[in-house]
XYZ file of C-alpha atoms in Angstrom:
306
model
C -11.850 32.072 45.581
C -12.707 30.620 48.710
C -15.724 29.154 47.102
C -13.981 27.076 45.457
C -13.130 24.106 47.935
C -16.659 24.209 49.353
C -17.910 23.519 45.667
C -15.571 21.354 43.626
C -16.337 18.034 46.112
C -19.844 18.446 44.962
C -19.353 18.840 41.221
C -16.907 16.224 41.266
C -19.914 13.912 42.893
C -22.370 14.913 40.308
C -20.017 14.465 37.571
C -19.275 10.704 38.925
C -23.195 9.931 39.183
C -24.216 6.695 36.824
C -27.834 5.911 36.312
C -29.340 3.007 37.910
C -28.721 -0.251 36.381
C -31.983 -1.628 35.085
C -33.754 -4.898 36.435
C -36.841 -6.414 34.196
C -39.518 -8.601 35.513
C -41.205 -11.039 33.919
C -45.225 -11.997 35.229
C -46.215 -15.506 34.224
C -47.899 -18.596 35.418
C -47.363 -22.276 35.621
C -49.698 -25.562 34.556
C -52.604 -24.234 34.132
C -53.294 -21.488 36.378
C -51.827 -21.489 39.424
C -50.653 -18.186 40.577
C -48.433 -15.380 39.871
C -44.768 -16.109 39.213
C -41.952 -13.661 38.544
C -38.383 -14.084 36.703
C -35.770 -11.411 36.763
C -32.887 -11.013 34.395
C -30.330 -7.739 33.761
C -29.661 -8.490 30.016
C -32.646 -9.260 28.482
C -31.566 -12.717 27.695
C -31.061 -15.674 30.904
C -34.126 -15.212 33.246
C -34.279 -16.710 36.727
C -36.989 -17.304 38.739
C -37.458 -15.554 41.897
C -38.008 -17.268 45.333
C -37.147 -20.575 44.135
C -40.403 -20.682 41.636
C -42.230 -19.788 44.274
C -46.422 -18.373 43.693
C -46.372 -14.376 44.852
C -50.245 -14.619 44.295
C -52.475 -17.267 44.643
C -56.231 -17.254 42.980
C -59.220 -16.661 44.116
C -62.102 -15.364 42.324
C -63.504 -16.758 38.680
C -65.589 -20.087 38.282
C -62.145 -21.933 37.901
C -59.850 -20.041 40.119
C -57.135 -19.449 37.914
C -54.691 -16.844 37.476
C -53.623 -17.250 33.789
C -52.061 -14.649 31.713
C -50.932 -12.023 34.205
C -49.960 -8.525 32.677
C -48.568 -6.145 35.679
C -47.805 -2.469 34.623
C -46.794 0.154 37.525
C -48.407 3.536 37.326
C -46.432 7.019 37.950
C -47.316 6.405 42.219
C -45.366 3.544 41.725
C -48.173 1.081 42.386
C -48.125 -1.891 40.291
C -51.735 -3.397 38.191
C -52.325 -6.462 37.807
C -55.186 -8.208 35.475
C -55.739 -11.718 34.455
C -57.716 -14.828 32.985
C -59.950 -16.110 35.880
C -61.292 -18.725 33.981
C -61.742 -20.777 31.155
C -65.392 -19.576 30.121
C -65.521 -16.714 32.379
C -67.021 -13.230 31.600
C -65.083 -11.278 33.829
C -61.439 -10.944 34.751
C -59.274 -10.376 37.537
C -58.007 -7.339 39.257
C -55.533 -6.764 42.355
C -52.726 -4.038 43.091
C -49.455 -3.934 45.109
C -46.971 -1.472 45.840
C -43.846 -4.201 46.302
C -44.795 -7.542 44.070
C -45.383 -9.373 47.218
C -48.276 -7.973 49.215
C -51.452 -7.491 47.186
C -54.605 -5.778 47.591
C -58.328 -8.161 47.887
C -58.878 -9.996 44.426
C -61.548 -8.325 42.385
C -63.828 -9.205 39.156
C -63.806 -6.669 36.355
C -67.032 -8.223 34.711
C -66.466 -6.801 30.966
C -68.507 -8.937 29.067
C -71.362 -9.004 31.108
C -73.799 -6.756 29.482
C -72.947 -9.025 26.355
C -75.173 -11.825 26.263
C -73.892 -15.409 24.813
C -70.268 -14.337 25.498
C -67.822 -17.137 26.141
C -65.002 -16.025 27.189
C -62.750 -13.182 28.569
C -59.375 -14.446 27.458
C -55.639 -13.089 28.137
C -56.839 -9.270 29.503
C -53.485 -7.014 28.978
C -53.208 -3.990 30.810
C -51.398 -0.872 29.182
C -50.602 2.752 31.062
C -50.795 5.981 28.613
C -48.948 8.291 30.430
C -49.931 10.943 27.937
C -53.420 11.197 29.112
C -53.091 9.139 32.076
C -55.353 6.627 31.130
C -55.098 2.393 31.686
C -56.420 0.924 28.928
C -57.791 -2.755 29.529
C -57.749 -5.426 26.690
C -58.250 -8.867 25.948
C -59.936 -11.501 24.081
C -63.908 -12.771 23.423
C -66.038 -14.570 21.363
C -69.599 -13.735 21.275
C -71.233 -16.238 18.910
C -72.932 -14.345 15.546
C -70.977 -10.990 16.098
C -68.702 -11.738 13.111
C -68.271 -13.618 9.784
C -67.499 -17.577 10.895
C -64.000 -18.651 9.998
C -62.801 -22.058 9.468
C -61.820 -23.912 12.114
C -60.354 -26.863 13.682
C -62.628 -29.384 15.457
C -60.978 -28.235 18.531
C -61.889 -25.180 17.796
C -65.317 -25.238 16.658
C -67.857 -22.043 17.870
C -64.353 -19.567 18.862
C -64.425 -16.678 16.791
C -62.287 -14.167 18.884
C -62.099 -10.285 18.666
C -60.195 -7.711 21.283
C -62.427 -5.619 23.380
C -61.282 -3.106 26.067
C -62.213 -0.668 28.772
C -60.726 2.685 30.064
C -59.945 3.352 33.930
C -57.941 6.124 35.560
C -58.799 4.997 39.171
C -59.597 1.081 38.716
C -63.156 1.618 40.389
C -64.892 3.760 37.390
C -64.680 1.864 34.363
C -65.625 3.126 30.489
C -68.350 1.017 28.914
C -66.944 -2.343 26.779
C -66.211 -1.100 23.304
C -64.588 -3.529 20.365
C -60.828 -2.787 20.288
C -59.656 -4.591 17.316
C -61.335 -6.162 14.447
C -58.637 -7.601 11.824
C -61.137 -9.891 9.903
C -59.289 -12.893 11.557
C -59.921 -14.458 14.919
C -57.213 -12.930 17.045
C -56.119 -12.881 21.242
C -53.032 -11.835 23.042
C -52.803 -8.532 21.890
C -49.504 -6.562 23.709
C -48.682 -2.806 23.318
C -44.885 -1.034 23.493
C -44.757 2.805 23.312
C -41.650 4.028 20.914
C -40.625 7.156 20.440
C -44.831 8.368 20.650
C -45.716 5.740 18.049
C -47.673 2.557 19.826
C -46.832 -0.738 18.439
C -49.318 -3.517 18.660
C -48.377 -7.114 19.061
C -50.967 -9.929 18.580
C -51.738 -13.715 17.153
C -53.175 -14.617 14.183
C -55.236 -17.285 15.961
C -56.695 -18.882 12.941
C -56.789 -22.474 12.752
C -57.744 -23.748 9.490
C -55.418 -23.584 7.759
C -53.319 -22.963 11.172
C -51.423 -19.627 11.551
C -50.730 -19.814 15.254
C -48.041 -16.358 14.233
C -47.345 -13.295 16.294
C -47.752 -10.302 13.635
C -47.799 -6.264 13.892
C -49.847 -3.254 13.701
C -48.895 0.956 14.623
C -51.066 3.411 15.462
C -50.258 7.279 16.728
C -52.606 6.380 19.746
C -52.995 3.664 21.709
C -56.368 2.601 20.180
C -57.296 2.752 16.255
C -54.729 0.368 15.177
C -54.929 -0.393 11.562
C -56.634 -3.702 10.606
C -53.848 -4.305 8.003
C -51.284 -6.190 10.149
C -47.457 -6.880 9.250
C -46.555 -10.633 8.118
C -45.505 -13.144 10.643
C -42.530 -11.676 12.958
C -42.267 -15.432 14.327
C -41.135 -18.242 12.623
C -42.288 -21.869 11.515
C -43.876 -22.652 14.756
C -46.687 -21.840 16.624
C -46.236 -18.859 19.377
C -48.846 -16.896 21.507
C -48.744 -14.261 24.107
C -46.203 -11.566 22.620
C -44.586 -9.717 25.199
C -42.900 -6.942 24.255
C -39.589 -5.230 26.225
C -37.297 -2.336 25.230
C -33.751 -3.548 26.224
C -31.368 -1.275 25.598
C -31.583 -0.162 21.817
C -33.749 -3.220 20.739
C -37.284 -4.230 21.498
C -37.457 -7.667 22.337
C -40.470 -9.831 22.056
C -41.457 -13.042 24.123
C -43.669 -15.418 23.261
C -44.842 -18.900 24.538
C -43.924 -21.714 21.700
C -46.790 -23.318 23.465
C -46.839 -26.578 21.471
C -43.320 -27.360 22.061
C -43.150 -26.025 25.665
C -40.843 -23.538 25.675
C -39.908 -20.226 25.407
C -38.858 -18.066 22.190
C -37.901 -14.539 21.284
C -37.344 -11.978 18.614
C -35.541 -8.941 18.112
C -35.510 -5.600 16.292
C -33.645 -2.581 16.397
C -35.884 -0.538 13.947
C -39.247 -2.387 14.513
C -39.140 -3.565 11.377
C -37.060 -6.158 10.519
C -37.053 -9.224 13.153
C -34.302 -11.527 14.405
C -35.005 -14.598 15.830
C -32.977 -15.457 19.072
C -35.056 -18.114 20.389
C -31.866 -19.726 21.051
C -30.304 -16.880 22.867
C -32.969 -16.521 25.249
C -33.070 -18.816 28.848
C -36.550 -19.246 31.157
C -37.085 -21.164 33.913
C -38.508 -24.287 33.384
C -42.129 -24.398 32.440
C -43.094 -20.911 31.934
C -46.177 -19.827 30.380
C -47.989 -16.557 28.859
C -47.232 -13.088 30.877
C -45.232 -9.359 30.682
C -42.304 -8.268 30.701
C -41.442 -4.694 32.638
C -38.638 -2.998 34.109
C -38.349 -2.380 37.761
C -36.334 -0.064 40.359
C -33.398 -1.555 41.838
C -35.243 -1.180 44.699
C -38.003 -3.146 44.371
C -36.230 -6.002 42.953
C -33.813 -6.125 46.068
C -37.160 -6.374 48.274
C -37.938 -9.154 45.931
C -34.552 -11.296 46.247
């Protein structure tokens, strides 16, 4: 019995314990290229901009200097990775780490399509974290003239051809060798990976341009590579969007995506991953926003941030 007072106090303050209230970031860029940016919001929905708008990163590798296209991901050390577009008609792309979002380690080139000879471009490189097998997987966009069937294209288009390569890295110094990732029969970029319930859902654009699809579709593999070439219709609607990025919020997956032609942002929304909602209209972003990810963050890290 005389246990009793010594314990209760400390039941009664494990019983009264709530879970942290979650915080998501969103990585993206302004103009065209100038730095990392990062929005906040609690709901899902209205997103702020941190530090007044202000560049957390500022380029400096790539034959253009650009930092386009940022996709952060934060490992199980809690260090957050970083890759991005470097360039317009680069072969490489870029690479830096942080613990805290603000200080970063020295910018490095991943050179990925270097081996490949002719290659364009190394376009909107997403990072992804398995925690299954501990593995990053690296992925992004290239077109290396004669490697597939031509499709029809704009003028402004003319010679792109795009398919999704990637590379493997546990450590971010060894590297697998560049392997094709995705090959739908269509040109396709801005591919964007959620893990559900141990089934890995692929977002990516149909980027197709004549006639113009310009869509944000859907594939699902058991593993985060071998996605099936036979992609869902268009989850977006009668507009053009690029760079899906996807967020669990709550019971629903949310996607963003940059309605690039009309400068703004949009989103969908599903509960079941199967039928979509648009509520572009719900949805608030700072002012001039463009292609990046959306992740959750400790309460912690965003109160360094603010």
């Amino acid at each position: 019995m005389k246990l009793l007072p010594v314990l209760l106090p400390l039941v009664l303050t494990m019983s009264c314990s709530t879970p942290e209230k979650p915080v998501y970031l969103f990585s993206y860029f302004n103009g065209n290229g100038d730095g990392l940016h990062l929005a906040y919001s609690e709901d899902g929905k209205e997103w702020q901009a941190l530090g007044n708008d202000s560049v957390y990163l500022r380029p400096e590798i790539g034959k253009d200097k650009l930092m386009r296209d940022p996709s952060i991901v934060q490992d199980e050390e809690g260090v957050f990775h970083m890759v991005w577009t470097t360039g317009w008609w680069d072969q490489g792309i870029g690479y830096a780490s942080s613990r805290d979002l603000k200080n970063w380690s020295a910018q490095q080139n991943i050179p990925v399509m270097e081996k490949f000879e002719g290659t364009k471009n190394a376009w909107a490189p997403e990072l992804f974290y398995d925690k299954k097998d501990k593995t990053f997987y690296i992925f992004w966009a290239s077109t290396i003239p004669g490697a597939f069937p031509e499709v029809p294209t704009s003028e402004s288009e003319k010679g792109l051809n795009h398919r999704m390569y990637y590379v493997t890295t546990k450590d971010f110094k060894n590297f697998s060798d560049t392997r094709l990732y995705f090959e739908p029969g269509f040109s396709v970029i801005d591919c964007a990976i959620l893990e559900k319930g141990g089934r890995y859902y692929m977002f990516l654009k149909n980027e197709n341009s004549n006639p113009p699809e310009k869509n944000i579709r859907l594939t699902v593999s058991d593993k985060p590579f071998d996605f099936p070439v036979e992609v869902s219709a268009p989850i977006t609607g009668n507009y053009w969007a690029e760079g899906p990025a996807p967020l669990l919020v709550g019971d629903s997956v949310y996607v963003y995506f940059d309605k690039y032609t009309e400068k703004q942002y949009g989103a969908v929304r599903s509960a079941d991953l199967k039928n979509w909602e648009d509520v572009s209209d719900q949805v608030t972003f700072p002012k001039g926003i463009r292609h990046g990810t959306a992740f959750e963050v400790s309460r912690k890290i965003f109160d360094n941030l603010k």
